């Protein structure tokens, strides 16, 4: 069984230097970050916004993640009514494996949606995929990825 280590405790240990060189425990990706790819949308006023087309709005950042517990926060603004849905997927290997899938619906205005992701092994090509309906008015401001606990095998 993997040992769970709180990241703030790890910072005080001699092993922290190895981890810090490989992965920062908190990363923010903004709309203009080249690692976030926009498919059915556009970048406008430092936000990724929908253009009335159903499908994948954005994906990325294609990063390596360690085994551990993460808090992922999606920040933006949206108007989602009735049966409209925003799908948020956390995948690896260019979408080959969906780790978690969430749906957001029926809300208006600024939001900060937090999700917990636990992975029991390291993965490459981790990405957030956001899918929208054709009637959604959605604007992404940022994606935050925070490593809460590092699992050591």
PDB file of C-alpha atoms in Angstrom:
ATOM      1  CA  UNK A   1       0.000   0.000   0.000  1.00  0.00           C
ATOM      2  CA  UNK A   2       1.238   3.460  -0.857  1.00  0.00           C
ATOM      3  CA  UNK A   3       2.278   5.822   1.913  1.00  0.00           C
ATOM      4  CA  UNK A   4       0.355   9.102   1.791  1.00  0.00           C
ATOM      5  CA  UNK A   5       2.434  12.219   2.370  1.00  0.00           C
ATOM      6  CA  UNK A   6       0.892  15.647   2.783  1.00  0.00           C
ATOM      7  CA  UNK A   7       2.674  18.022   0.401  1.00  0.00           C
ATOM      8  CA  UNK A   8       3.256  20.685   3.062  1.00  0.00           C
ATOM      9  CA  UNK A   9       4.976  18.045   5.256  1.00  0.00           C
ATOM     10  CA  UNK A  10       7.061  16.931   2.285  1.00  0.00           C
ATOM     11  CA  UNK A  11       8.401  20.473   1.854  1.00  0.00           C
ATOM     12  CA  UNK A  12      10.101  20.110   5.236  1.00  0.00           C
ATOM     13  CA  UNK A  13      11.764  16.818   4.363  1.00  0.00           C
ATOM     14  CA  UNK A  14      15.065  16.118   2.623  1.00  0.00           C
ATOM     15  CA  UNK A  15      13.210  14.362  -0.257  1.00  0.00           C
ATOM     16  CA  UNK A  16      11.418  17.542  -1.303  1.00  0.00           C
ATOM     17  CA  UNK A  17      14.177  18.786  -3.622  1.00  0.00           C
ATOM     18  CA  UNK A  18      13.716  15.805  -5.978  1.00  0.00           C
ATOM     19  CA  UNK A  19       9.964  16.318  -6.187  1.00  0.00           C
ATOM     20  CA  UNK A  20      10.192  20.107  -6.487  1.00  0.00           C
ATOM     21  CA  UNK A  21      12.519  19.850  -9.494  1.00  0.00           C
ATOM     22  CA  UNK A  22      10.072  17.493 -11.196  1.00  0.00           C
ATOM     23  CA  UNK A  23       6.669  18.925 -10.302  1.00  0.00           C
ATOM     24  CA  UNK A  24       5.439  22.074  -8.576  1.00  0.00           C
ATOM     25  CA  UNK A  25       2.595  21.284  -6.205  1.00  0.00           C
ATOM     26  CA  UNK A  26       0.397  24.135  -7.502  1.00  0.00           C
ATOM     27  CA  UNK A  27       0.021  25.138 -11.141  1.00  0.00           C
ATOM     28  CA  UNK A  28      -2.363  27.566 -12.831  1.00  0.00           C
ATOM     29  CA  UNK A  29      -3.106  27.492 -16.556  1.00  0.00           C
ATOM     30  CA  UNK A  30      -4.739  30.570 -18.074  1.00  0.00           C
ATOM     31  CA  UNK A  31      -6.604  30.874 -21.385  1.00  0.00           C
ATOM     32  CA  UNK A  32      -3.566  32.208 -23.252  1.00  0.00           C
ATOM     33  CA  UNK A  33      -1.269  29.379 -22.042  1.00  0.00           C
ATOM     34  CA  UNK A  34       0.064  27.502 -25.085  1.00  0.00           C
ATOM     35  CA  UNK A  35      -0.524  24.170 -23.304  1.00  0.00           C
ATOM     36  CA  UNK A  36      -4.301  24.735 -23.356  1.00  0.00           C
ATOM     37  CA  UNK A  37      -5.642  24.016 -26.834  1.00  0.00           C
ATOM     38  CA  UNK A  38      -8.897  25.593 -28.041  1.00  0.00           C
ATOM     39  CA  UNK A  39     -10.962  23.560 -30.508  1.00  0.00           C
ATOM     40  CA  UNK A  40     -14.543  24.925 -30.757  1.00  0.00           C
ATOM     41  CA  UNK A  41     -14.067  28.349 -29.173  1.00  0.00           C
ATOM     42  CA  UNK A  42     -11.894  31.438 -29.158  1.00  0.00           C
ATOM     43  CA  UNK A  43      -9.661  33.385 -26.796  1.00  0.00           C
ATOM     44  CA  UNK A  44     -11.218  36.727 -25.961  1.00  0.00           C
ATOM     45  CA  UNK A  45     -10.243  39.117 -23.128  1.00  0.00           C
ATOM     46  CA  UNK A  46      -7.968  36.492 -21.509  1.00  0.00           C
ATOM     47  CA  UNK A  47     -10.779  33.911 -21.440  1.00  0.00           C
ATOM     48  CA  UNK A  48     -11.623  30.926 -23.598  1.00  0.00           C
ATOM     49  CA  UNK A  49     -15.210  31.413 -24.714  1.00  0.00           C
ATOM     50  CA  UNK A  50     -17.774  29.339 -26.600  1.00  0.00           C
ATOM     51  CA  UNK A  51     -18.830  30.248 -30.142  1.00  0.00           C
ATOM     52  CA  UNK A  52     -22.183  28.430 -30.351  1.00  0.00           C
ATOM     53  CA  UNK A  53     -20.721  25.131 -31.544  1.00  0.00           C
ATOM     54  CA  UNK A  54     -21.336  21.840 -29.725  1.00  0.00           C
ATOM     55  CA  UNK A  55     -18.286  19.707 -28.937  1.00  0.00           C
ATOM     56  CA  UNK A  56     -14.860  19.994 -27.332  1.00  0.00           C
ATOM     57  CA  UNK A  57     -14.180  23.564 -26.275  1.00  0.00           C
ATOM     58  CA  UNK A  58     -10.649  22.992 -24.969  1.00  0.00           C
ATOM     59  CA  UNK A  59      -8.132  20.403 -23.832  1.00  0.00           C
ATOM     60  CA  UNK A  60      -4.730  20.354 -22.177  1.00  0.00           C
ATOM     61  CA  UNK A  61      -2.228  20.957 -20.577  1.00  0.00           C
ATOM     62  CA  UNK A  62      -0.692  17.483 -21.211  1.00  0.00           C
ATOM     63  CA  UNK A  63       1.427  17.264 -18.072  1.00  0.00           C
ATOM     64  CA  UNK A  64       2.949  14.395 -16.116  1.00  0.00           C
ATOM     65  CA  UNK A  65       1.325  13.712 -12.750  1.00  0.00           C
ATOM     66  CA  UNK A  66       2.541  11.642  -9.796  1.00  0.00           C
ATOM     67  CA  UNK A  67       0.526   9.147  -7.807  1.00  0.00           C
ATOM     68  CA  UNK A  68      -1.391  11.275  -5.350  1.00  0.00           C
ATOM     69  CA  UNK A  69      -4.424  13.321  -4.456  1.00  0.00           C
ATOM     70  CA  UNK A  70      -5.118  16.494  -6.442  1.00  0.00           C
ATOM     71  CA  UNK A  71      -7.586  19.339  -6.200  1.00  0.00           C
ATOM     72  CA  UNK A  72      -8.464  20.685  -9.640  1.00  0.00           C
ATOM     73  CA  UNK A  73     -10.319  23.988  -9.839  1.00  0.00           C
ATOM     74  CA  UNK A  74     -12.019  25.263 -12.986  1.00  0.00           C
ATOM     75  CA  UNK A  75     -12.718  29.013 -12.821  1.00  0.00           C
ATOM     76  CA  UNK A  76     -14.918  30.892 -15.240  1.00  0.00           C
ATOM     77  CA  UNK A  77     -18.310  32.319 -16.039  1.00  0.00           C
ATOM     78  CA  UNK A  78     -21.281  30.490 -17.498  1.00  0.00           C
ATOM     79  CA  UNK A  79     -24.954  30.616 -18.332  1.00  0.00           C
ATOM     80  CA  UNK A  80     -26.278  27.060 -18.414  1.00  0.00           C
ATOM     81  CA  UNK A  81     -30.047  26.531 -18.473  1.00  0.00           C
ATOM     82  CA  UNK A  82     -32.549  23.696 -18.678  1.00  0.00           C
ATOM     83  CA  UNK A  83     -31.017  20.602 -20.265  1.00  0.00           C
ATOM     84  CA  UNK A  84     -27.729  22.212 -21.314  1.00  0.00           C
ATOM     85  CA  UNK A  85     -24.676  20.530 -19.827  1.00  0.00           C
ATOM     86  CA  UNK A  86     -20.973  21.258 -19.605  1.00  0.00           C
ATOM     87  CA  UNK A  87     -18.885  18.072 -19.440  1.00  0.00           C
ATOM     88  CA  UNK A  88     -15.512  18.127 -17.713  1.00  0.00           C
ATOM     89  CA  UNK A  89     -13.255  15.122 -18.203  1.00  0.00           C
ATOM     90  CA  UNK A  90      -9.865  14.379 -16.662  1.00  0.00           C
ATOM     91  CA  UNK A  91      -8.008  12.051 -19.031  1.00  0.00           C
ATOM     92  CA  UNK A  92      -4.568  10.673 -19.764  1.00  0.00           C
ATOM     93  CA  UNK A  93      -2.737   9.580 -22.890  1.00  0.00           C
ATOM     94  CA  UNK A  94      -4.615  11.899 -25.271  1.00  0.00           C
ATOM     95  CA  UNK A  95      -8.029  10.842 -23.972  1.00  0.00           C
ATOM     96  CA  UNK A  96      -7.355   7.083 -24.134  1.00  0.00           C
ATOM     97  CA  UNK A  97      -8.351   6.707 -20.465  1.00  0.00           C
ATOM     98  CA  UNK A  98     -10.935   8.881 -18.697  1.00  0.00           C
ATOM     99  CA  UNK A  99     -10.027   9.098 -15.009  1.00  0.00           C
ATOM    100  CA  UNK A 100     -13.073  11.125 -13.922  1.00  0.00           C
ATOM    101  CA  UNK A 101     -16.005  12.723 -15.721  1.00  0.00           C
ATOM    102  CA  UNK A 102     -18.264  15.464 -14.283  1.00  0.00           C
ATOM    103  CA  UNK A 103     -21.263  17.407 -15.553  1.00  0.00           C
ATOM    104  CA  UNK A 104     -22.161  20.983 -14.698  1.00  0.00           C
ATOM    105  CA  UNK A 105     -25.678  22.297 -15.311  1.00  0.00           C
ATOM    106  CA  UNK A 106     -28.197  24.938 -14.266  1.00  0.00           C
ATOM    107  CA  UNK A 107     -26.078  27.838 -13.071  1.00  0.00           C
ATOM    108  CA  UNK A 108     -25.401  31.420 -14.028  1.00  0.00           C
ATOM    109  CA  UNK A 109     -22.526  33.831 -13.331  1.00  0.00           C
ATOM    110  CA  UNK A 110     -18.966  33.444 -12.076  1.00  0.00           C
ATOM    111  CA  UNK A 111     -18.032  30.051 -10.690  1.00  0.00           C
ATOM    112  CA  UNK A 112     -15.169  28.122  -9.181  1.00  0.00           C
ATOM    113  CA  UNK A 113     -15.765  24.363  -9.524  1.00  0.00           C
ATOM    114  CA  UNK A 114     -13.471  22.145  -7.431  1.00  0.00           C
ATOM    115  CA  UNK A 115     -12.857  18.462  -8.108  1.00  0.00           C
ATOM    116  CA  UNK A 116     -10.768  15.882  -6.239  1.00  0.00           C
ATOM    117  CA  UNK A 117      -8.715  13.469  -8.340  1.00  0.00           C
ATOM    118  CA  UNK A 118      -6.831  10.538  -6.789  1.00  0.00           C
ATOM    119  CA  UNK A 119      -4.460   8.462  -8.889  1.00  0.00           C
ATOM    120  CA  UNK A 120      -2.562   5.429  -7.627  1.00  0.00           C
ATOM    121  CA  UNK A 121       0.264   5.659 -10.156  1.00  0.00           C
ATOM    122  CA  UNK A 122       2.115   8.252 -12.193  1.00  0.00           C
ATOM    123  CA  UNK A 123       0.695   9.149 -15.599  1.00  0.00           C
ATOM    124  CA  UNK A 124       1.871  11.062 -18.632  1.00  0.00           C
ATOM    125  CA  UNK A 125      -0.199  13.352 -20.837  1.00  0.00           C
ATOM    126  CA  UNK A 126      -2.772  14.338 -18.194  1.00  0.00           C
ATOM    127  CA  UNK A 127      -5.366  16.733 -19.572  1.00  0.00           C
ATOM    128  CA  UNK A 128      -8.604  18.486 -18.752  1.00  0.00           C
ATOM    129  CA  UNK A 129     -11.205  18.282 -21.536  1.00  0.00           C
ATOM    130  CA  UNK A 130     -14.227  20.601 -21.497  1.00  0.00           C
ATOM    131  CA  UNK A 131     -17.167  19.766 -23.783  1.00  0.00           C
ATOM    132  CA  UNK A 132     -20.025  22.206 -24.334  1.00  0.00           C
ATOM    133  CA  UNK A 133     -23.457  22.192 -25.928  1.00  0.00           C
ATOM    134  CA  UNK A 134     -24.296  24.536 -28.768  1.00  0.00           C
ATOM    135  CA  UNK A 135     -26.451  26.723 -26.521  1.00  0.00           C
ATOM    136  CA  UNK A 136     -23.953  27.098 -23.666  1.00  0.00           C
ATOM    137  CA  UNK A 137     -22.431  30.464 -22.891  1.00  0.00           C
ATOM    138  CA  UNK A 138     -19.213  29.429 -21.134  1.00  0.00           C
ATOM    139  CA  UNK A 139     -16.000  31.350 -20.464  1.00  0.00           C
ATOM    140  CA  UNK A 140     -12.931  29.734 -18.895  1.00  0.00           C
ATOM    141  CA  UNK A 141     -10.595  31.936 -16.872  1.00  0.00           C
ATOM    142  CA  UNK A 142      -8.178  29.344 -15.491  1.00  0.00           C
ATOM    143  CA  UNK A 143      -7.490  25.750 -14.488  1.00  0.00           C
ATOM    144  CA  UNK A 144      -5.674  25.215 -11.167  1.00  0.00           C
ATOM    145  CA  UNK A 145      -4.025  21.886 -10.344  1.00  0.00           C
ATOM    146  CA  UNK A 146      -2.994  21.486  -6.707  1.00  0.00           C
ATOM    147  CA  UNK A 147      -1.151  18.397  -5.425  1.00  0.00           C
ATOM    148  CA  UNK A 148      -2.569  17.777  -1.936  1.00  0.00           C
ATOM    149  CA  UNK A 149      -0.909  14.447  -1.132  1.00  0.00           C
ATOM    150  CA  UNK A 150       1.920  12.564  -2.801  1.00  0.00           C
ATOM    151  CA  UNK A 151       1.680   8.753  -2.677  1.00  0.00           C
ATOM    152  CA  UNK A 152       5.009   6.973  -2.239  1.00  0.00           C
ATOM    153  CA  UNK A 153       5.102   3.244  -3.058  1.00  0.00           C
TER     154      UNK A 153
END
